[in-house]
Coordinates of N, CA and C in Angstrom, one line a residue:
P221 N 0.8 -1.2 0.0 CA 0.0 0.0 0.0 C 0.8 1.3 0.0
R222 N 2.0 1.2 0.7 CA 2.8 2.4 0.8 C 3.4 2.8 -0.6
G223 N 3.8 1.7 -1.3 CA 4.3 2.0 -2.7 C 3.3 2.5 -3.6
L224 N 2.0 2.1 -3.4 CA 0.9 2.7 -4.3 C 0.7 4.2 -4.0
V225 N 0.8 4.6 -2.7 CA 0.6 6.0 -2.3 C 1.8 6.8 -2.9
R226 N 3.0 6.3 -2.8 CA 4.1 7.0 -3.3 C 4.0 7.2 -4.9
S227 N 3.6 6.1 -5.5 CA 3.4 6.1 -7.0 C 2.3 7.1 -7.3
F228 N 1.2 7.1 -6.6 CA 0.1 8.1 -6.9 C 0.6 9.5 -6.7
L229 N 1.3 9.8 -5.6 CA 1.8 11.1 -5.4 C 2.8 11.6 -6.4
W230 N 3.7 10.7 -6.8 CA 4.6 11.1 -7.9 C 3.9 11.4 -9.2
W231 N 3.0 10.6 -9.6 CA 2.3 10.9 -10.9 C 1.3 12.0 -10.7
F232 N 0.8 12.2 -9.5 CA -0.1 13.4 -9.3 C 0.7 14.7 -9.5
C233 N 1.9 14.7 -8.9 CA 2.7 15.9 -9.1 C 3.1 16.1 -10.5
M234 N 3.5 15.0 -11.2 CA 3.9 15.2 -12.6 C 2.7 15.6 -13.5
G235 N 1.5 15.1 -13.2 CA 0.3 15.5 -13.9 C 0.0 17.0 -13.6
C236 N 0.1 17.5 -12.4 CA -0.1 18.9 -12.1 C 0.9 19.8 -12.8
L237 N 2.1 19.4 -12.8 CA 3.2 20.2 -13.5 C 2.9 20.2 -15.0
T238 N 2.6 19.1 -15.6 CA 2.3 19.0 -17.0 C 1.1 19.8 -17.4
T239 N 0.1 19.8 -16.6 CA -1.1 20.6 -16.9 C -0.8 22.1 -16.7
L240 N 0.0 22.4 -15.7 CA 0.4 23.8 -15.5 C 1.2 24.3 -16.7
A241 N 2.1 23.5 -17.2 CA 2.9 23.9 -18.3 C 2.1 24.1 -19.5
G242 N 1.1 23.2 -19.8 CA 0.2 23.3 -20.9 C -0.6 24.6 -20.8
L243 N -1.1 24.9 -19.6 CA -1.8 26.2 -19.5 C -1.0 27.4 -19.7
M244 N 0.3 27.3 -19.2 CA 1.2 28.5 -19.4 C 1.5 28.7 -20.9
V245 N 1.7 27.6 -21.6 CA 1.9 27.7 -23.1 C 0.7 28.4 -23.8
Q246 N -0.5 28.0 -23.3 CA -1.7 28.6 -24.0 C -2.0 30.0 -23.5
G247 N -1.3 30.5 -22.6 CA -1.5 31.9 -22.2 C -2.4 32.0 -21.0
G248 N -2.6 30.9 -20.2 CA -3.5 30.9 -19.1 C -3.0 31.8 -18.0
V249 N -1.7 31.9 -17.8 CA -1.2 32.7 -16.7 C -1.4 34.2 -17.0
R250 N -1.3 34.6 -18.2 CA -1.5 36.0 -18.6 C -3.0 36.3 -18.4
D251 N -3.9 35.5 -18.8 CA -5.3 35.7 -18.5 C -5.6 35.7 -17.0
L252 N -4.9 34.9 -16.3 CA -5.1 34.9 -14.8 C -4.7 36.2 -14.2
V253 N -3.5 36.7 -14.6 CA -3.0 37.9 -14.0 C -3.8 39.1 -14.4
S254 N -4.1 39.2 -15.7 CA -4.8 40.4 -16.2 C -6.3 40.4 -15.8
G255 N -6.8 39.2 -15.4 CA -8.2 39.2 -15.0 C -9.2 39.4 -16.1
T256 N -8.9 38.8 -17.3 CA -9.9 39.0 -18.4 C -11.1 38.1 -18.3
N257 N -11.0 37.2 -17.3 CA -12.2 36.3 -17.1 C -13.4 37.1 -16.6
P258 N -14.6 36.9 -17.2 CA -15.7 37.6 -16.8 C -16.1 37.4 -15.3
A259 N -15.8 36.2 -14.8 CA -16.1 35.9 -13.4 C -15.3 36.7 -12.4
G260 N -14.2 37.4 -12.9 CA -13.4 38.1 -11.9 C -12.1 37.3 -11.6
S261 N -11.2 37.9 -10.9 CA -10.0 37.2 -10.6 C -10.1 36.0 -9.7
S262 N -11.0 36.1 -8.7 CA -11.2 34.9 -7.8 C -11.7 33.7 -8.6
G263 N -12.6 34.0 -9.5 CA -13.2 32.9 -10.4 C -12.1 32.3 -11.3
A264 N -11.2 33.2 -11.8 CA -10.1 32.7 -12.7 C -9.1 31.9 -11.9
I265 N -8.8 32.3 -10.7 CA -7.9 31.5 -9.9 C -8.5 30.1 -9.5
L266 N -9.8 30.1 -9.2 CA -10.4 28.8 -8.9 C -10.5 27.9 -10.1
S267 N -10.8 28.5 -11.2 CA -10.8 27.7 -12.5 C -9.5 27.2 -12.8
F268 N -8.5 28.0 -12.7 CA -7.1 27.6 -13.0 C -6.6 26.5 -12.1
S269 N -6.9 26.6 -10.8 CA -6.4 25.6 -9.8 C -7.1 24.3 -9.9
T270 N -8.4 24.4 -10.2 CA -9.2 23.1 -10.4 C -8.7 22.4 -11.7
T271 N -8.3 23.1 -12.7 CA -7.8 22.5 -13.9 C -6.5 21.8 -13.6
V272 N -5.6 22.4 -12.9 CA -4.3 21.8 -12.5 C -4.5 20.6 -11.6
F273 N -5.4 20.8 -10.6 CA -5.7 19.7 -9.7 C -6.3 18.5 -10.5
G274 N -7.2 18.8 -11.4 CA -7.8 17.7 -12.2 C -6.8 17.0 -13.0
G275 N -5.8 17.7 -13.6 CA -4.8 17.0 -14.4 C -3.9 16.1 -13.5
G276 N -3.6 16.5 -12.3 CA -2.9 15.7 -11.3 C -3.7 14.5 -11.0
L277 N -5.0 14.6 -10.7 CA -5.8 13.5 -10.4 C -5.9 12.5 -11.5
L278 N -6.0 13.0 -12.7 CA -6.1 12.1 -13.9 C -4.8 11.3 -14.0
A279 N -3.6 11.9 -13.9 CA -2.4 11.2 -14.0 C -2.2 10.2 -12.9
G280 N -2.5 10.6 -11.7 CA -2.4 9.7 -10.5 C -3.3 8.5 -10.6
C281 N -4.5 8.7 -11.0 CA -5.4 7.6 -11.2 C -5.0 6.7 -12.3
L282 N -4.6 7.2 -13.4 CA -4.2 6.4 -14.5 C -2.9 5.6 -14.1
A283 N -2.0 6.1 -13.3 CA -0.9 5.4 -12.9 C -1.3 4.2 -12.0
L284 N -2.3 4.4 -11.1 CA -2.7 3.3 -10.3 C -3.4 2.2 -11.1
I285 N -4.2 2.6 -12.1 CA -4.9 1.6 -12.9 C -3.9 0.9 -13.7
L286 N -2.9 1.5 -14.3 CA -2.0 0.8 -15.2 C -1.1 -0.1 -14.3
N287 N -0.8 0.4 -13.1 CA 0.0 -0.5 -12.1 C -0.8 -1.7 -11.8
R288 N -2.1 -1.6 -11.6 CA -2.9 -2.7 -11.3 C -3.0 -3.7 -12.4
L289 N -3.1 -3.2 -13.7 CA -3.2 -4.1 -14.8 C -1.9 -4.8 -15.1
R290 N -0.8 -4.2 -14.6 CA 0.5 -4.9 -14.8 C 0.6 -6.0 -13.9

C-alpha cells in the first residue's frame, strides 16, 4: 500500500506540472494575472487551480490503474 501511495503522489505531481505547463503555453497565466475572465480574478484562480488539480488526479489515477493491470 505504501508503494501505491508514493506512486500516486509522484504521478499526481507530474500531472499537475504537465497541466500547468500546458496552461502556461496557452497563455492561461496571462489571462489569470490580467483578470480578463468575466467571473473576476477569484473565479479565474479557482478555475485555474481546479484544472491543474484535475490534471494531477487524472495522471495519478491512470498510474494506479496501469499499475494494477501490470
